mmCIF file of C-alpha atoms and ligand atoms in Angstrom:
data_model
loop_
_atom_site.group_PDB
_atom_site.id
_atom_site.type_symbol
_atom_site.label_atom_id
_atom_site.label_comp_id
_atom_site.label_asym_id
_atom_site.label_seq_id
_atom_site.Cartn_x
_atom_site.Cartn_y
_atom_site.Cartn_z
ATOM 1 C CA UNK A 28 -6.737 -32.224 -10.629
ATOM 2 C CA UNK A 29 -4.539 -29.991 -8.201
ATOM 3 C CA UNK A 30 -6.202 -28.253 -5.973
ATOM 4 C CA UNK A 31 -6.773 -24.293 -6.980
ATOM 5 C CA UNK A 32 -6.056 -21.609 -5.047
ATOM 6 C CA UNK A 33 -7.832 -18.193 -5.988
ATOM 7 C CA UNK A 34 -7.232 -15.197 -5.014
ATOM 8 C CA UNK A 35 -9.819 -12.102 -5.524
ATOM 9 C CA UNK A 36 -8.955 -8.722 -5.359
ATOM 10 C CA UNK A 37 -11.911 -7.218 -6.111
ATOM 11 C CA UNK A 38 -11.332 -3.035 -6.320
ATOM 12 C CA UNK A 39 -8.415 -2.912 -4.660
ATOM 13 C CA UNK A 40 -4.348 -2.826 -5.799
ATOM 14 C CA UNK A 41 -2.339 0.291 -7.604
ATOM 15 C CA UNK A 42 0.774 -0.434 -9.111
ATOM 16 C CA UNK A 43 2.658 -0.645 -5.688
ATOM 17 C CA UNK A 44 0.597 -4.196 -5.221
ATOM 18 C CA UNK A 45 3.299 -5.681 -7.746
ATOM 19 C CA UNK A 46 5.398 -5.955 -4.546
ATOM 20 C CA UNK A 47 2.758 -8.841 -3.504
ATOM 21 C CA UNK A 48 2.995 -10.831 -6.566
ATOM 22 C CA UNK A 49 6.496 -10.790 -6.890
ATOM 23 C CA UNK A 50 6.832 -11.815 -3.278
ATOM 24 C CA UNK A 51 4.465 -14.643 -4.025
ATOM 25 C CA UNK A 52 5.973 -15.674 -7.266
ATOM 26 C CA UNK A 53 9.443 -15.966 -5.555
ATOM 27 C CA UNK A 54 8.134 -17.688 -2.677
ATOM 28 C CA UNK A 55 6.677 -20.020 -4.929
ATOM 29 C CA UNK A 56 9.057 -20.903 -7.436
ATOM 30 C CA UNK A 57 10.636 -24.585 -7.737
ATOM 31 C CA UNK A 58 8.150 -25.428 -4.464
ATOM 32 C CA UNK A 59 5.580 -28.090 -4.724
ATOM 33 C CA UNK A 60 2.167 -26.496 -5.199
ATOM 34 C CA UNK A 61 -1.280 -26.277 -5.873
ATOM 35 C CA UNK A 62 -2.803 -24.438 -8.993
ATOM 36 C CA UNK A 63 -2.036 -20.931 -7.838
ATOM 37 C CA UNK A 64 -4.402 -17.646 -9.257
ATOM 38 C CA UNK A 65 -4.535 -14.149 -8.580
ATOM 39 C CA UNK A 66 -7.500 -12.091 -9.894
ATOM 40 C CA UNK A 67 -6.226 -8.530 -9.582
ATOM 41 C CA UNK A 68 -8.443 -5.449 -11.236
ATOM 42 C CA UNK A 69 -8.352 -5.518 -15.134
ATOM 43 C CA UNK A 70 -5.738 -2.277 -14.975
ATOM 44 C CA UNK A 71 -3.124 -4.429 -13.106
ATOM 45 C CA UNK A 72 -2.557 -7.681 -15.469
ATOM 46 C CA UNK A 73 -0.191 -6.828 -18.469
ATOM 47 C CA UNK A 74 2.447 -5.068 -15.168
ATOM 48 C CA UNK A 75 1.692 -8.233 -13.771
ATOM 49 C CA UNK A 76 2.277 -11.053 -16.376
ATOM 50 C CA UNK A 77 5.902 -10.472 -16.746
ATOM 51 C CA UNK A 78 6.252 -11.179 -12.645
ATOM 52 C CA UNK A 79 4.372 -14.447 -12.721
ATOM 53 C CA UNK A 80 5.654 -16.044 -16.129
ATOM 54 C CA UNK A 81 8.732 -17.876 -14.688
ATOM 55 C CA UNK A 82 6.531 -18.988 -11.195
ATOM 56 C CA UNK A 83 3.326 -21.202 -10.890
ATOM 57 C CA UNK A 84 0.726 -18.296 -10.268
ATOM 58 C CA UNK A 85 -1.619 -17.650 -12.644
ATOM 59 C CA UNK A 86 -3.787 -14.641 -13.486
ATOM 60 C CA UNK A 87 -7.217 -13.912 -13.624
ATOM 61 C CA UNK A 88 -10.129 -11.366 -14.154
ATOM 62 C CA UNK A 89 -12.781 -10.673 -11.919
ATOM 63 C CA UNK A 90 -15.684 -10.483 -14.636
ATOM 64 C CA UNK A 91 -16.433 -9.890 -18.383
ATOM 65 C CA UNK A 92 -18.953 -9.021 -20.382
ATOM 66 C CA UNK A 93 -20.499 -11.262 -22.813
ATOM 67 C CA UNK A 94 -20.113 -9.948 -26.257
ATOM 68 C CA UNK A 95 -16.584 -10.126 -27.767
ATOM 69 C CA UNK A 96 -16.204 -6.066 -28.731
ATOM 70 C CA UNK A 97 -18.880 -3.500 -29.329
ATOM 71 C CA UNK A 98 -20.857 -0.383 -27.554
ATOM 72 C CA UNK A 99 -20.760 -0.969 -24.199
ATOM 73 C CA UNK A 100 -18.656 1.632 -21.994
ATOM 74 C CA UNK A 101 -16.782 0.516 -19.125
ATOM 75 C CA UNK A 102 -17.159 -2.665 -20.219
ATOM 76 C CA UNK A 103 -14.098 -5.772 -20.371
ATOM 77 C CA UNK A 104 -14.304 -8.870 -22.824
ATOM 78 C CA UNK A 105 -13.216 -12.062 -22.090
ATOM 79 C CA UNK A 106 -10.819 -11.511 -25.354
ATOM 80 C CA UNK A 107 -9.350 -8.773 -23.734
ATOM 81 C CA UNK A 108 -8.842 -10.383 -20.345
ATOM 82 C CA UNK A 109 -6.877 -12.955 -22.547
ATOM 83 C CA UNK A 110 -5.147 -10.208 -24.268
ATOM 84 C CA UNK A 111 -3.908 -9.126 -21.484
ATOM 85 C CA UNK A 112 -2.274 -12.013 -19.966
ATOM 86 C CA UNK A 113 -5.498 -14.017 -18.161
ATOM 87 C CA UNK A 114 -5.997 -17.735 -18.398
ATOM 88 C CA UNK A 115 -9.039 -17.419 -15.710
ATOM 89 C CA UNK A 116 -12.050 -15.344 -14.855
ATOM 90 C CA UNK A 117 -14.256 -15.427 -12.063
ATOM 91 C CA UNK A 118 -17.894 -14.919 -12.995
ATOM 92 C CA UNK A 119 -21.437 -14.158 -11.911
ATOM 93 C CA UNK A 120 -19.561 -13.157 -7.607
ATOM 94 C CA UNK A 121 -22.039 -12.163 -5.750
ATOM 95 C CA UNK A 122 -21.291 -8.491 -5.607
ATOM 96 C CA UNK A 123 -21.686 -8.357 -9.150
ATOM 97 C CA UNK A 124 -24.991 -10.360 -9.069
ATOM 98 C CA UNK A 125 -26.024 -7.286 -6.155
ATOM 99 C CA UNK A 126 -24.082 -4.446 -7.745
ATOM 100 C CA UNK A 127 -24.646 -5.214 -11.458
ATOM 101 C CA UNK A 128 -27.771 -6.924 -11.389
ATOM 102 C CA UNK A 129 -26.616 -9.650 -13.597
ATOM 103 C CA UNK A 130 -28.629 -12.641 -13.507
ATOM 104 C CA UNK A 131 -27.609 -16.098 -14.213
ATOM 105 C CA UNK A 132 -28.634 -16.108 -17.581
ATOM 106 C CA UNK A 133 -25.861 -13.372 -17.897
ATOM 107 C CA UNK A 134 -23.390 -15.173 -16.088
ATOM 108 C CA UNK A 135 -23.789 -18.343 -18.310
ATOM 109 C CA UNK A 136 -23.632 -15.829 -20.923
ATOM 110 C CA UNK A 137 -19.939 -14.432 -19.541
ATOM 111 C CA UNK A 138 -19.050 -18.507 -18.816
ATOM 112 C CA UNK A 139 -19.620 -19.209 -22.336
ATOM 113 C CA UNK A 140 -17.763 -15.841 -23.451
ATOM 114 C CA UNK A 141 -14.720 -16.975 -21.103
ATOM 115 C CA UNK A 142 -14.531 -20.076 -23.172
ATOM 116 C CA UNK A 143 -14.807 -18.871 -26.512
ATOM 117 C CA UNK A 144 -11.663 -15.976 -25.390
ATOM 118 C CA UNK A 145 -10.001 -19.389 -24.107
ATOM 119 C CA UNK A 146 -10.625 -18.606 -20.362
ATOM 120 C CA UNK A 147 -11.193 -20.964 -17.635
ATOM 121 C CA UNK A 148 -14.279 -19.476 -15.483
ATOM 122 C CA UNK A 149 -14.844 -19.624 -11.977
ATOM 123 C CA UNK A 150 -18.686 -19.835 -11.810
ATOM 124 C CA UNK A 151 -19.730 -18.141 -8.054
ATOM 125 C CA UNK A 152 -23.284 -19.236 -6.201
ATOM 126 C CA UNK A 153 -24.151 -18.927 -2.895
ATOM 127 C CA UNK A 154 -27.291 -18.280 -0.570
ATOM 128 C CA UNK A 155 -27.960 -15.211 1.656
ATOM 129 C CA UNK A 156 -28.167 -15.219 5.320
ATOM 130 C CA UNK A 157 -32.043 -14.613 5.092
ATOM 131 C CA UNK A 158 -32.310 -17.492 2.222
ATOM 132 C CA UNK A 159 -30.648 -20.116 4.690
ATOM 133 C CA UNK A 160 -32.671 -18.987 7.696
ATOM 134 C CA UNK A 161 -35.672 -19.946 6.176
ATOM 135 C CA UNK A 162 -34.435 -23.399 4.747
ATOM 136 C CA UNK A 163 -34.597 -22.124 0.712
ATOM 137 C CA UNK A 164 -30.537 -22.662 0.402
ATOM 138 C CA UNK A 165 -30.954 -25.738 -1.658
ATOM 139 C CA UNK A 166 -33.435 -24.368 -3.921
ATOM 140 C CA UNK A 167 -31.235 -20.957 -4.487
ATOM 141 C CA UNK A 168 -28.340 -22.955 -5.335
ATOM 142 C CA UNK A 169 -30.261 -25.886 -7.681
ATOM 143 C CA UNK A 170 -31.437 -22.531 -9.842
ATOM 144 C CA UNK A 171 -28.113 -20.651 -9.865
ATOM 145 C CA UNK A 172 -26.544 -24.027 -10.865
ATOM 146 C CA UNK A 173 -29.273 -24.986 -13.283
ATOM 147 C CA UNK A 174 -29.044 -21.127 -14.869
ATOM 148 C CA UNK A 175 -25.519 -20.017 -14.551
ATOM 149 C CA UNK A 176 -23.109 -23.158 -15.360
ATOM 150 C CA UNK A 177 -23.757 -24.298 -19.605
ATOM 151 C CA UNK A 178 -23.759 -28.006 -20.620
ATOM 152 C CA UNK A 179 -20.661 -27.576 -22.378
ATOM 153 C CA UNK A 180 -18.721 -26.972 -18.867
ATOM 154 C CA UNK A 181 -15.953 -29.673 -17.719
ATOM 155 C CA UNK A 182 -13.381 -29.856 -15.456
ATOM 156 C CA UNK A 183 -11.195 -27.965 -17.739
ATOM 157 C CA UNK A 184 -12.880 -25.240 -18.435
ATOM 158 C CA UNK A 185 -14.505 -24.455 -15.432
ATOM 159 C CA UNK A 186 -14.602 -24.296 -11.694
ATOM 160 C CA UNK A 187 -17.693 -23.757 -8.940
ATOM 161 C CA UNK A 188 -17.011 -21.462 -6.237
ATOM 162 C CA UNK A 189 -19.554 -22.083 -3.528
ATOM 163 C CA UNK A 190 -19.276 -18.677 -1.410
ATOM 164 C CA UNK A 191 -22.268 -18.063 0.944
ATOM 165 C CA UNK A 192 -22.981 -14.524 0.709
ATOM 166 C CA UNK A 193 -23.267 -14.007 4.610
ATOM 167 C CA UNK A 194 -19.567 -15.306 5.146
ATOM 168 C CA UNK A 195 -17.842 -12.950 2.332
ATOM 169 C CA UNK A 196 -15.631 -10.296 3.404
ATOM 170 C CA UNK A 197 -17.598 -10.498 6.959
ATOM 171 C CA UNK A 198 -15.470 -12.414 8.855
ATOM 172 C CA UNK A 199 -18.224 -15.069 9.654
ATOM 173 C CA UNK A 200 -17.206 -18.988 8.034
ATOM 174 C CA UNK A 201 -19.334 -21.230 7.406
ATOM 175 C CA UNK A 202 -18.995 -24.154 9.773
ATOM 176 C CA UNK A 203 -16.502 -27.586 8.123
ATOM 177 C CA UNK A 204 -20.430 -29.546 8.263
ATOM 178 C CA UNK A 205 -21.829 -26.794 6.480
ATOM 179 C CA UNK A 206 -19.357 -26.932 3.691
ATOM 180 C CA UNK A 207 -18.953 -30.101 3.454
ATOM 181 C CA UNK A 208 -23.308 -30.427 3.268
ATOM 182 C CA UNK A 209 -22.903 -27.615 0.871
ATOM 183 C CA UNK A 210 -20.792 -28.991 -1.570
ATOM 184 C CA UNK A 211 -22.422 -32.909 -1.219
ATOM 185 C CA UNK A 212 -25.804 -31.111 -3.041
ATOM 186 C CA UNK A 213 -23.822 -28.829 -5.354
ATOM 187 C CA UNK A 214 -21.767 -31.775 -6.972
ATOM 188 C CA UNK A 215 -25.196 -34.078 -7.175
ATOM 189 C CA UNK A 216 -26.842 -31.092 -8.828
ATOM 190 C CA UNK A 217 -24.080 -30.567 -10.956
ATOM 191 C CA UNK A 218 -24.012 -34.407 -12.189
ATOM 192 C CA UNK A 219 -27.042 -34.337 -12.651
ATOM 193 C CA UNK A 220 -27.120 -31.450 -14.977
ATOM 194 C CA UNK A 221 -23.852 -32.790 -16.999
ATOM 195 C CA UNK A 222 -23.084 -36.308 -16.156
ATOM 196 C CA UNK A 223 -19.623 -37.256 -16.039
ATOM 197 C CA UNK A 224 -18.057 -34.563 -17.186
ATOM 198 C CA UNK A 225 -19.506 -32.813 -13.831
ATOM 199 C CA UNK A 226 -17.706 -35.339 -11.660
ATOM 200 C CA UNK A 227 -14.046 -33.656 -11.752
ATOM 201 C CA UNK A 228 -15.001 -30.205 -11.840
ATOM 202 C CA UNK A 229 -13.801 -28.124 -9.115
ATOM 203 C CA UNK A 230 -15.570 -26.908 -6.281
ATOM 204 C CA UNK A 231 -14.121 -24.165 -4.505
ATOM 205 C CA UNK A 232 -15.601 -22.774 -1.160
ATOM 206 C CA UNK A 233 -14.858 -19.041 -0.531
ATOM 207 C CA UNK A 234 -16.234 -16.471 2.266
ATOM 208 C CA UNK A 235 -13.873 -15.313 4.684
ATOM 209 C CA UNK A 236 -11.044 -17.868 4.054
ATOM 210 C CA UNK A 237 -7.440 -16.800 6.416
ATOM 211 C CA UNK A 238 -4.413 -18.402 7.230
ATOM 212 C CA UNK A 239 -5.915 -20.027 10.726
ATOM 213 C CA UNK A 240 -9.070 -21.580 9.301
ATOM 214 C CA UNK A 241 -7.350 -22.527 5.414
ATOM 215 C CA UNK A 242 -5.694 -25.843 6.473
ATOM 216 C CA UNK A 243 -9.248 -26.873 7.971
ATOM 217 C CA UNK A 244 -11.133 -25.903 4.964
ATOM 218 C CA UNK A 245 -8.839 -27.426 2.289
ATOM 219 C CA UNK A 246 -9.068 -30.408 3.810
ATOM 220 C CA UNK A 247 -13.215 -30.537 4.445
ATOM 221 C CA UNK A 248 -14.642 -33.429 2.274
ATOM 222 C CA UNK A 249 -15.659 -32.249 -1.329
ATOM 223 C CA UNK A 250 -13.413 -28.676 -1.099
ATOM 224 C CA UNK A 251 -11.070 -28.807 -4.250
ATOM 225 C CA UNK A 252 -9.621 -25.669 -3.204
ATOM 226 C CA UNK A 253 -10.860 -21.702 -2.139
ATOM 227 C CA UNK A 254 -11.353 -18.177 -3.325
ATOM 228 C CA UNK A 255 -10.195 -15.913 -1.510
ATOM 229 C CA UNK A 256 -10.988 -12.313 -0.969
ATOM 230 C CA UNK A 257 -9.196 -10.003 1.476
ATOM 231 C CA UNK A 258 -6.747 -12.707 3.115
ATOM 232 C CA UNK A 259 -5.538 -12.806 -1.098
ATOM 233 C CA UNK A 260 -4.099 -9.355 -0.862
ATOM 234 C CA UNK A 261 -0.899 -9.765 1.309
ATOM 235 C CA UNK A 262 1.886 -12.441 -0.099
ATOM 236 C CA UNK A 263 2.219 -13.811 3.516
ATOM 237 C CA UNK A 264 -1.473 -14.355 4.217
ATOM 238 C CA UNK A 265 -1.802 -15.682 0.947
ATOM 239 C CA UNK A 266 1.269 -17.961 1.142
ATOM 240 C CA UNK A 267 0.215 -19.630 4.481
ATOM 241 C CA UNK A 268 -3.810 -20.143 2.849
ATOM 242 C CA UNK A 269 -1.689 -21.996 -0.295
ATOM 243 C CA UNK A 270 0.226 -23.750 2.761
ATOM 244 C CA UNK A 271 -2.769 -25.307 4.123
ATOM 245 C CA UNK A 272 -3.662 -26.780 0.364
ATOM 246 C CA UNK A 273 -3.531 -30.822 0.274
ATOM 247 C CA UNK A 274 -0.894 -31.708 -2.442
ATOM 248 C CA UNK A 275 -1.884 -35.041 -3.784
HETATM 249 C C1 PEP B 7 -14.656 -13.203 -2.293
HETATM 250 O O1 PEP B 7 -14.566 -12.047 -2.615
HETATM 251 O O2 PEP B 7 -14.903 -14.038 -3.155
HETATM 252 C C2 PEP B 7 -14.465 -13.583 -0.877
HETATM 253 C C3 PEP B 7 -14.659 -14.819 -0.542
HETATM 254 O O3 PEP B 7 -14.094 -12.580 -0.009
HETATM 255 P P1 PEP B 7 -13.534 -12.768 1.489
HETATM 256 O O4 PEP B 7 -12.502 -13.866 1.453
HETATM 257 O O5 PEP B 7 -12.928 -11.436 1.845
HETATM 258 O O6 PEP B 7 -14.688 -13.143 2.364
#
């Protein structure tokens, strides 16, 4: 498979950010490229979907909930994401796992809810400074992969984003050996929880990925492509991370 390129806006873009998109859709068109997504806020994706339909970028949410309608105010499901003009969403990101509380038993919840809507979901995990320091990082990530990705997941309906928590949106990446040792134990866990079908899914690193260290990254043994926060929200940032992408 290609390799994907993810952007994540998290709470940030008004209307005016349609200037982005449609500088990245027209950069991209007719160009050679790797899968190309942009996860802008839930308000932002039916202005959007008229931008990226003749272009290679995709769109995305940033979470959903669960159930497929009902009581629950403030709320977004998966069925509406797809409503709305998604073919991806990003669950169980750390800042939701801190803000929202959601545990992985939620987040395989919203992976399974992506699926039923027709989603692809990007399935976040990642360790915290204080979990690495004292040498638990494989055991945080065995139980967020063991709790948050479902047996039924392949390489078609989902993607892993390893993001360590201390390198996202803090300027601080994680090293090319600590990647690359990062993603070796996250695709033997993940075989070993579904067999072959774990073998081609996607493993995406993300925490502080920008133009200068992309190319580096993209190429690290294991990476099948990045999410990317704040370097996602300018076209020319953006454009030069999808740059560094390998293409075969
Ligand atoms: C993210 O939000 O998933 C992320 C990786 O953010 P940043 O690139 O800003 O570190």
């Amino acid at each position: 498979m290609k390799q994907l390129i993810a952007g994540n806006w998290k709470m940030n873009g008004l209307l005016a950010a349609k200037a982005e998109v449609v500088a990245l859709a027209n950069a991209l068109k007719g160009r050679a490229v790797p899968e190309v997504l942009v996860c802008p806020p839930a308000t932002l994706l039916r202005a959007l979907i008229d931008t990226v339909e003749q272009s290679p970028v995709r769109l995305g949410g940033q979470s959903c909930h669960a159930k497929e309608s009902g009581a629950h105010t403030g709320d977004i499901s998966a069925e509406m994401l797809k409503d709305a003009g998604a073919s991806y969403v990003i669950v169980g990101h750390s800042e939701r796992r801190t803000d929202h509380k959601e545990s992985s038993a939620e987040v395989a919840a919203q992976a399974n809810a992506a699926w039923r809507a027709g989603l692809a979901a990007i399935i976040c995990i990642g360790e915290t400074d204080a979990e690495r320091a004292s040498g638990r990082m494989q055991d945080v990530l065995a139980a967020q992969i063991d709790g948050s990705i479902p047996a039924a997941a392949t390489a078609q309906n989902t993607a892993v984003a390893y993001e360590p928590i201390w390198a996202i949106g803090t300027g601080k990446t994680a090293s090319r050996a600590d990647i690359e040792e990062a993603h070796a134990f996250i695709r033997a866990r993940i075989e070993a929880k579904l067999g072959a079908a774990g073998r081609a899914i996607r493993l995406l690193y993300g925490g502080s990925v920008k133009p200068s260290n992309a190319k580096e990254i993209l190429h690290a043994k294991g990476v099948d492509g990045v999410l990317v926060g704040g370097a996602s929200l300018k076209a020319s940032d953006f454009l030069a991370i999808i740059d560094g992408a390998k293409l075969d």
